[in-house]
Amino acid sequence: MQQLNKLIQEAVILGSDSSGAEAARMLQICNACRYCEGFCAVFPAMTRRINFNVADMNYLANLCHNCGACLHACQYAPPHEFGVNIPRVMARVRKDTYMTHAWPKTFGALYKNNGLTVVLASTFSLTIFLLLTLTFNAGLFSPSLSQNFYTIFSHNTLILMFGFVFAYATLALCIGVFSFWRQISMGAVSGSAAGEAMHNALTLKYLGGGHGDGCNNEDDAFSLWRKRFHHFTFYGFMFCFAATSVATVYHYLLGLNAPYAFSSIPVVLGVLGGIGLLVGPAGLLYLNLRRNAEHGDVTQKPMDRAFIVLLFCISATGLALLIYRDTGWMAILLAIHLAFVMSFFLTMPYGKFGHGFYRLAALLKDSIERRQESNLQLGSD
């Protein structure tokens, strides 16, 4: 017991204004105590270390899914003088990670005021698309404009505009994640490790908490609703992506041009995705508004909420466009929907969307580490 207290007191002295140093201080306390070991799904990754460098902190912060269980189980959490709050300090380190690895570097500052960035991008995109619609379509509410989206914007125009922005966003995000991986990676990537990491990401395994009972949201009661709403959001997005991919095949390979029938594969996939992107973001926003203030970093709430609202608006306007595509409202709804989609593409590398890719890299490293640890144990036996 005396040794435990000594280690904890030494860790308390390590604290500073740096998020990384403060996180290292708290994790050394956790490593010495280990009282909440059973409450954290990713706790073993921390116990493989005694000291924590910058790469370790960035890795562990992105491996943390902010389930909140450790905060309610910790005997050194606020108001204790040690002030151990892992969800908050990990969230701050994650933001530092995104800013450090952002490409171009100067754009990393966009993470600081991402909520404002999303609002400005949405306003700018909405203004541009509405002006273009009004400029090129004098009879804006004419029934002749209904049904065919390409009477408003030509197919080539949409491909040029969105293709360029999407290509840039994808490049920027890939460079950032690759930079992060170079910092934290170790050892060769095996197929089994990659498969396990992908499985854990697709099933949101660690949003189930250490016991699989879920996350803590408002208090110390466990709930799986955060995991469920994440599933609605993620798979809603994937259905929408699948709908776009199938429509691309229809257009370029089969020579079938939009609009497609309500019973067609692109429309069915799009409707399923749209419903998922209504239910998921609405639920996540509700939980975010009610979540305990001690969970996470309050300065990042605008970024989290802006992303959630943006996804909801994309889905709502997309479904409205589908419902009213045979009316004179189609042109206006198309302009509004495209504006929200463009805003999503513009902010994609510098907002909440990127956290999934950084987390996937951290999950891959965790799978590699556990295999290396297992091989060492087999070798010693």
Coordinates of C-alpha atoms in Angstrom, one line a residue:
M1 CA 0.0 0.0 0.0
Q2 CA 2.8 2.4 0.8
Q3 CA 4.4 1.6 -2.6
L4 CA 1.1 2.4 -4.3
N5 CA 0.8 5.7 -2.6
K6 CA 4.3 6.6 -3.5
L7 CA 3.8 5.9 -7.2
I8 CA 0.6 7.9 -7.2
Q9 CA 2.2 10.9 -5.4
E10 CA 5.0 10.8 -8.0
A11 CA 2.5 10.8 -10.8
V12 CA 0.6 13.8 -9.4
I13 CA 3.8 15.8 -9.5
L14 CA 4.1 15.2 -13.3
G15 CA 1.1 17.3 -14.2
S16 CA 1.5 20.4 -16.3
D17 CA -0.6 22.6 -18.6
S18 CA 0.1 20.2 -21.5
S19 CA -2.7 17.8 -22.3
G20 CA -0.3 15.1 -23.0
A21 CA 1.6 15.5 -19.8
E22 CA -1.6 15.7 -17.8
A23 CA -2.8 12.5 -19.5
A24 CA 0.4 10.8 -18.7
R25 CA 0.1 11.8 -15.1
M26 CA -3.4 10.4 -14.8
L27 CA -2.5 7.2 -16.6
Q28 CA 0.4 6.6 -14.2
I29 CA -2.0 6.9 -11.3
C30 CA -4.3 4.4 -13.1
N31 CA -1.4 2.1 -13.7
A32 CA -0.5 2.2 -10.0
C33 CA -4.1 1.8 -8.8
R34 CA -5.9 -0.4 -11.3
Y35 CA -9.1 -0.3 -9.2
C36 CA -11.3 0.3 -12.3
E37 CA -9.5 -2.2 -14.5
G38 CA -12.7 -4.2 -15.1
F39 CA -14.6 -1.1 -16.2
C40 CA -12.4 -0.2 -19.2
A41 CA -12.5 -2.1 -22.4
V42 CA -9.1 -0.8 -23.5
F43 CA -7.4 -0.8 -20.1
P44 CA -4.9 -3.6 -21.1
A45 CA -3.3 -1.4 -23.7
M46 CA -2.3 1.0 -21.0
T47 CA -1.0 -1.6 -18.6
R48 CA 1.6 -2.7 -21.2
R49 CA 3.4 0.5 -20.5
I50 CA 5.1 2.0 -17.5
N51 CA 6.0 5.4 -19.0
F52 CA 4.0 7.3 -21.6
N53 CA 5.6 9.3 -24.4
V54 CA 3.8 11.5 -27.0
A55 CA 3.1 8.6 -29.4
D56 CA 1.8 6.4 -26.6
M57 CA -0.6 9.2 -25.4
N58 CA -1.9 9.8 -28.9
Y59 CA -2.4 6.1 -29.5
L60 CA -4.2 5.5 -26.2
A61 CA -6.4 8.6 -26.5
N62 CA -7.6 7.5 -29.9
L63 CA -8.2 3.9 -28.6
C64 CA -10.4 5.3 -25.8
H65 CA -14.1 5.3 -26.9
N66 CA -15.1 7.7 -24.1
C67 CA -17.6 5.3 -22.6
G68 CA -17.3 7.1 -19.2
A69 CA -17.2 4.0 -17.0
C70 CA -13.8 4.7 -15.6
L71 CA -14.8 8.2 -14.4
H72 CA -17.6 6.8 -12.2
A73 CA -15.6 3.9 -10.9
C74 CA -12.5 6.0 -10.1
Q75 CA -11.8 6.8 -6.4
Y76 CA -9.4 9.6 -7.5
A77 CA -11.9 11.4 -9.8
P78 CA -13.0 15.0 -9.0
P79 CA -13.5 16.4 -6.4
H80 CA -10.5 14.3 -5.2
E81 CA -7.3 16.4 -5.2
F82 CA -5.7 14.1 -7.8
G83 CA -8.5 15.1 -10.2
V84 CA -8.3 12.0 -12.4
N85 CA -10.7 12.5 -15.3
I86 CA -9.7 10.1 -18.1
P87 CA -12.6 10.9 -20.5
R88 CA -11.8 14.6 -20.5
V89 CA -8.1 14.5 -20.8
M90 CA -8.2 11.8 -23.5
A91 CA -10.7 13.9 -25.5
R92 CA -8.2 16.8 -25.3
V93 CA -5.3 14.7 -26.5
R94 CA -7.4 13.4 -29.4
K95 CA -8.1 17.0 -30.5
D96 CA -4.3 17.7 -30.2
T97 CA -3.7 14.6 -32.4
Y98 CA -6.1 15.8 -35.1
M99 CA -4.5 19.3 -35.1
T100 CA -0.9 17.9 -35.1
H101 CA -1.5 15.6 -38.0
A102 CA -3.8 17.7 -40.1
W103 CA -2.9 18.4 -43.7
P104 CA -2.1 21.1 -44.6
K105 CA -0.7 21.9 -41.1
T106 CA -2.2 25.4 -41.1
F107 CA -5.7 23.9 -41.4
G108 CA -5.2 22.1 -38.1
A109 CA -6.5 25.2 -36.4
L110 CA -9.9 24.6 -37.9
Y111 CA -10.5 22.0 -35.2
K112 CA -10.5 24.7 -32.5
N113 CA -13.6 26.3 -33.8
N114 CA -15.1 23.5 -35.9
G115 CA -18.7 24.3 -35.0
L116 CA -18.3 27.8 -36.5
T117 CA -16.4 26.3 -39.4
V118 CA -19.3 24.0 -40.2
V119 CA -21.8 26.8 -40.0
L120 CA -19.8 29.1 -42.3
A121 CA -19.2 26.3 -44.8
S122 CA -22.9 25.4 -44.8
T123 CA -23.9 29.1 -45.2
F124 CA -21.4 29.6 -48.0
S125 CA -22.4 26.4 -49.8
L126 CA -26.1 27.1 -49.4
T127 CA -25.7 30.6 -50.8
I128 CA -23.7 29.4 -53.8
F129 CA -26.1 26.6 -54.8
L130 CA -29.2 28.8 -54.4
L131 CA -27.6 31.6 -56.5
L132 CA -26.6 29.1 -59.2
T133 CA -30.1 27.6 -59.2
L134 CA -31.7 31.0 -59.5
T135 CA -29.2 32.1 -62.2
F136 CA -29.6 29.1 -64.5
N137 CA -33.3 28.4 -63.9
A138 CA -35.5 31.4 -64.3
G139 CA -38.7 29.4 -64.0
L140 CA -37.7 28.0 -60.6
F141 CA -41.0 26.5 -59.6
S142 CA -41.9 25.3 -63.1
P143 CA -43.4 21.8 -63.2
S144 CA -41.0 21.2 -66.2
L145 CA -38.1 21.2 -63.8
S146 CA -39.5 18.4 -61.7
Q147 CA -38.2 14.8 -61.7
N148 CA -34.9 15.3 -63.5
F149 CA -32.2 16.7 -61.3
Y150 CA -29.9 17.3 -64.2
T151 CA -32.3 20.0 -65.6
I152 CA -31.1 22.0 -62.6
F153 CA -27.4 21.1 -62.6
S154 CA -25.9 19.0 -65.4
H155 CA -24.3 15.7 -64.5
N156 CA -20.8 16.9 -65.5
T157 CA -21.2 20.0 -63.4
L158 CA -22.0 18.0 -60.3
I159 CA -19.2 15.6 -61.0
L160 CA -16.7 18.4 -61.4
M161 CA -17.7 20.3 -58.3
F162 CA -18.1 17.4 -55.9
G163 CA -15.4 15.3 -57.4
F164 CA -12.8 18.0 -56.8
V165 CA -13.8 18.7 -53.3
F166 CA -14.2 15.0 -52.3
A167 CA -10.8 14.2 -53.8
Y168 CA -9.1 16.9 -51.8
A169 CA -11.0 16.0 -48.6
T170 CA -10.0 12.3 -49.0
L171 CA -6.4 13.2 -49.7
A172 CA -6.1 15.5 -46.7
L173 CA -7.7 12.9 -44.4
C174 CA -5.5 10.0 -45.7
I175 CA -2.3 12.1 -45.3
G176 CA -3.3 13.0 -41.7
V177 CA -4.2 9.4 -40.7
F178 CA -1.0 8.1 -42.4
S179 CA 1.1 10.6 -40.4
F180 CA -0.6 9.4 -37.2
W181 CA 0.1 5.8 -38.1
R182 CA 3.8 6.5 -38.7
Q183 CA 4.0 8.0 -35.3
I184 CA 2.3 5.2 -33.4
S185 CA 3.0 2.1 -35.5
M186 CA 5.2 -0.8 -34.6
G187 CA 5.7 -4.2 -36.2
A188 CA 4.3 -5.7 -39.3
V189 CA 0.6 -5.7 -40.0
S190 CA -0.8 -9.2 -40.3
G191 CA -4.1 -10.1 -42.0
S192 CA -5.5 -11.4 -38.7
A193 CA -4.7 -8.2 -36.9
A194 CA -6.2 -6.1 -39.6
G195 CA -9.3 -8.3 -39.7
E196 CA -9.8 -8.1 -35.9
A197 CA -9.3 -4.3 -35.9
M198 CA -11.9 -3.9 -38.7
H199 CA -14.3 -6.2 -36.8
N200 CA -14.0 -4.2 -33.6
A201 CA -14.5 -1.0 -35.6
L202 CA -17.6 -2.2 -37.5
T203 CA -19.2 -3.7 -34.4
L204 CA -18.3 -0.8 -32.2
K205 CA -17.1 -3.3 -29.7
Y206 CA -15.6 -1.0 -27.2
L207 CA -18.7 1.2 -27.0
G208 CA -20.0 -1.7 -25.0
G209 CA -17.7 -0.8 -22.1
G210 CA -15.6 -3.2 -20.1
H211 CA -18.5 -5.5 -19.1
G212 CA -20.4 -5.1 -22.4
D213 CA -23.2 -3.3 -20.5
G214 CA -22.7 0.0 -22.4
C215 CA -21.6 3.5 -21.7
N216 CA -22.3 5.9 -18.8
N217 CA -24.1 9.0 -20.0
E218 CA -25.8 11.1 -17.4
D219 CA -24.7 9.1 -14.3
D220 CA -23.2 5.8 -13.3
A221 CA -26.0 3.8 -14.9
F222 CA -24.9 1.7 -17.9
S223 CA -26.7 2.1 -21.2
L224 CA -26.3 0.7 -24.7
W225 CA -28.2 3.5 -26.4
R226 CA -25.0 5.4 -27.4
K227 CA -23.7 2.3 -29.1
R228 CA -27.1 1.8 -30.9
F229 CA -27.3 5.3 -32.1
H230 CA -23.7 5.1 -33.4
H231 CA -24.8 2.0 -35.3
F232 CA -27.7 3.8 -36.9
T233 CA -25.5 6.6 -37.9
F234 CA -22.6 4.6 -39.2
Y235 CA -24.6 2.1 -41.2
G236 CA -27.0 4.8 -42.3
F237 CA -24.0 6.5 -43.8
M238 CA -22.8 3.3 -45.4
F239 CA -26.2 2.6 -47.0
C240 CA -26.1 6.1 -48.5
F241 CA -22.6 5.5 -49.8
A242 CA -23.8 2.2 -51.3
A243 CA -26.7 3.9 -52.9
T244 CA -24.4 6.5 -54.6
S245 CA -22.0 3.7 -55.7
V246 CA -24.9 1.6 -57.2
A247 CA -26.2 4.7 -59.0
T248 CA -22.7 5.4 -60.4
V249 CA -22.7 1.8 -61.8
Y250 CA -26.2 2.4 -63.3
H251 CA -25.1 5.6 -64.9
Y252 CA -21.7 4.7 -66.3
L253 CA -21.9 1.0 -66.9
L254 CA -25.5 0.2 -67.6
G255 CA -26.5 3.5 -69.2
L256 CA -29.4 4.0 -66.8
N257 CA -29.9 7.7 -65.9
A258 CA -31.6 9.2 -62.9
P259 CA -34.2 9.6 -61.6
Y260 CA -34.7 6.1 -60.6
A261 CA -37.9 4.4 -59.5
F262 CA -38.8 4.1 -55.8
S263 CA -38.4 0.4 -56.0
S264 CA -34.9 0.6 -57.6
I265 CA -31.8 -0.5 -55.6
P266 CA -30.2 3.0 -55.3
V267 CA -33.5 4.5 -54.0
V268 CA -34.1 1.7 -51.5
L269 CA -30.6 1.9 -50.2
G270 CA -30.8 5.7 -50.0
V271 CA -34.1 5.5 -48.1
L272 CA -32.7 3.0 -45.6
G273 CA -29.5 5.1 -45.2
G274 CA -31.6 8.3 -44.8
I275 CA -33.7 6.8 -42.0
G276 CA -30.5 5.6 -40.3
L277 CA -29.1 9.1 -40.6
L278 CA -32.2 10.6 -39.0
V279 CA -32.5 8.2 -36.1
G280 CA -28.8 8.0 -35.3
P281 CA -27.9 11.7 -35.2
A282 CA -31.1 12.6 -33.5
G283 CA -30.4 10.1 -30.7
L284 CA -26.7 11.1 -30.4
L285 CA -27.6 14.7 -30.2
Y286 CA -30.2 14.0 -27.4
L287 CA -27.5 12.0 -25.5
N288 CA -24.9 14.7 -26.1
L289 CA -27.2 17.4 -24.7
R290 CA -27.9 15.3 -21.6
R291 CA -24.4 13.9 -21.0
N292 CA -22.6 14.5 -17.7
A293 CA -20.5 17.6 -17.9
E294 CA -17.5 15.7 -16.6
H295 CA -17.5 13.5 -19.6
G296 CA -15.2 14.6 -22.4
D297 CA -14.0 18.1 -23.3
V298 CA -16.7 20.8 -23.2
T299 CA -14.8 22.9 -25.8
Q300 CA -15.3 20.1 -28.3
K301 CA -19.1 20.0 -27.9
P302 CA -19.7 22.5 -30.7
M303 CA -17.6 20.3 -33.1
D304 CA -19.5 17.2 -32.0
R305 CA -22.9 18.8 -32.3
A306 CA -22.2 20.5 -35.6
F307 CA -21.3 17.2 -37.2
I308 CA -24.4 15.5 -35.8
V309 CA -26.7 18.2 -37.0
L310 CA -25.0 18.3 -40.4
L311 CA -25.6 14.6 -40.9
F312 CA -29.2 15.0 -39.8
C313 CA -29.7 17.9 -42.3
I314 CA -28.2 15.9 -45.2
S315 CA -30.6 13.1 -44.5
A316 CA -33.7 15.2 -43.9
T317 CA -33.2 17.3 -47.1
G318 CA -32.3 14.1 -49.1
L319 CA -35.5 12.4 -48.1
A320 CA -37.5 15.6 -48.6
L321 CA -36.0 15.8 -52.1
L322 CA -37.1 12.2 -52.9
I323 CA -40.6 12.8 -51.6
Y324 CA -41.1 16.1 -53.5
R325 CA -39.1 15.4 -56.6
D326 CA -42.2 15.4 -58.7
T327 CA -43.2 18.9 -57.6
G328 CA -42.1 22.4 -58.3
W329 CA -40.2 22.4 -55.0
M330 CA -37.6 20.0 -56.4
A331 CA -35.1 22.7 -57.5
I332 CA -35.0 24.5 -54.2
L333 CA -34.8 21.2 -52.2
L334 CA -32.0 20.0 -54.5
A335 CA -30.0 23.2 -54.0
I336 CA -30.4 22.9 -50.2
H337 CA -29.5 19.2 -50.1
L338 CA -26.4 19.7 -52.3
A339 CA -25.3 22.6 -50.1
F340 CA -25.3 20.4 -47.0
V341 CA -23.5 17.6 -48.8
M342 CA -20.9 20.1 -50.0
S343 CA -20.5 21.4 -46.5
F344 CA -19.9 17.9 -45.3
F345 CA -17.1 17.4 -47.9
L346 CA -15.5 20.7 -47.2
T347 CA -15.2 20.0 -43.4
M348 CA -14.7 16.3 -43.6
P349 CA -10.9 16.3 -43.0
Y350 CA -11.1 18.9 -40.1
G351 CA -14.0 17.7 -38.0
K352 CA -15.5 14.8 -36.1
F353 CA -15.8 12.6 -39.2
G354 CA -12.0 11.9 -39.1
H355 CA -12.1 10.4 -35.6
G356 CA -13.3 7.0 -37.0
F357 CA -10.2 6.6 -39.1
Y358 CA -7.8 7.6 -36.3
R359 CA -9.6 5.2 -34.0
L360 CA -9.3 2.4 -36.6
A361 CA -5.5 3.0 -36.8
A362 CA -5.4 2.8 -33.0
L363 CA -7.5 -0.4 -33.0
L364 CA -5.0 -1.9 -35.5
K365 CA -2.1 -1.1 -33.3
D366 CA -3.8 -2.6 -30.3
S367 CA -4.4 -5.9 -32.3
I368 CA -0.8 -6.0 -33.3
E369 CA 0.4 -5.3 -29.7
R370 CA -1.8 -8.1 -28.3
R371 CA -0.4 -10.6 -30.8
Q372 CA 3.1 -9.6 -30.0
E373 CA 2.4 -10.0 -26.3
S374 CA 0.8 -13.4 -26.8
N375 CA 3.8 -14.5 -28.9
L376 CA 6.2 -13.4 -26.2
Q377 CA 4.3 -15.3 -23.6
L378 CA 4.3 -18.5 -25.7
G379 CA 8.0 -18.1 -26.2
S380 CA 8.7 -17.8 -22.5
D381 CA 6.6 -20.9 -21.9

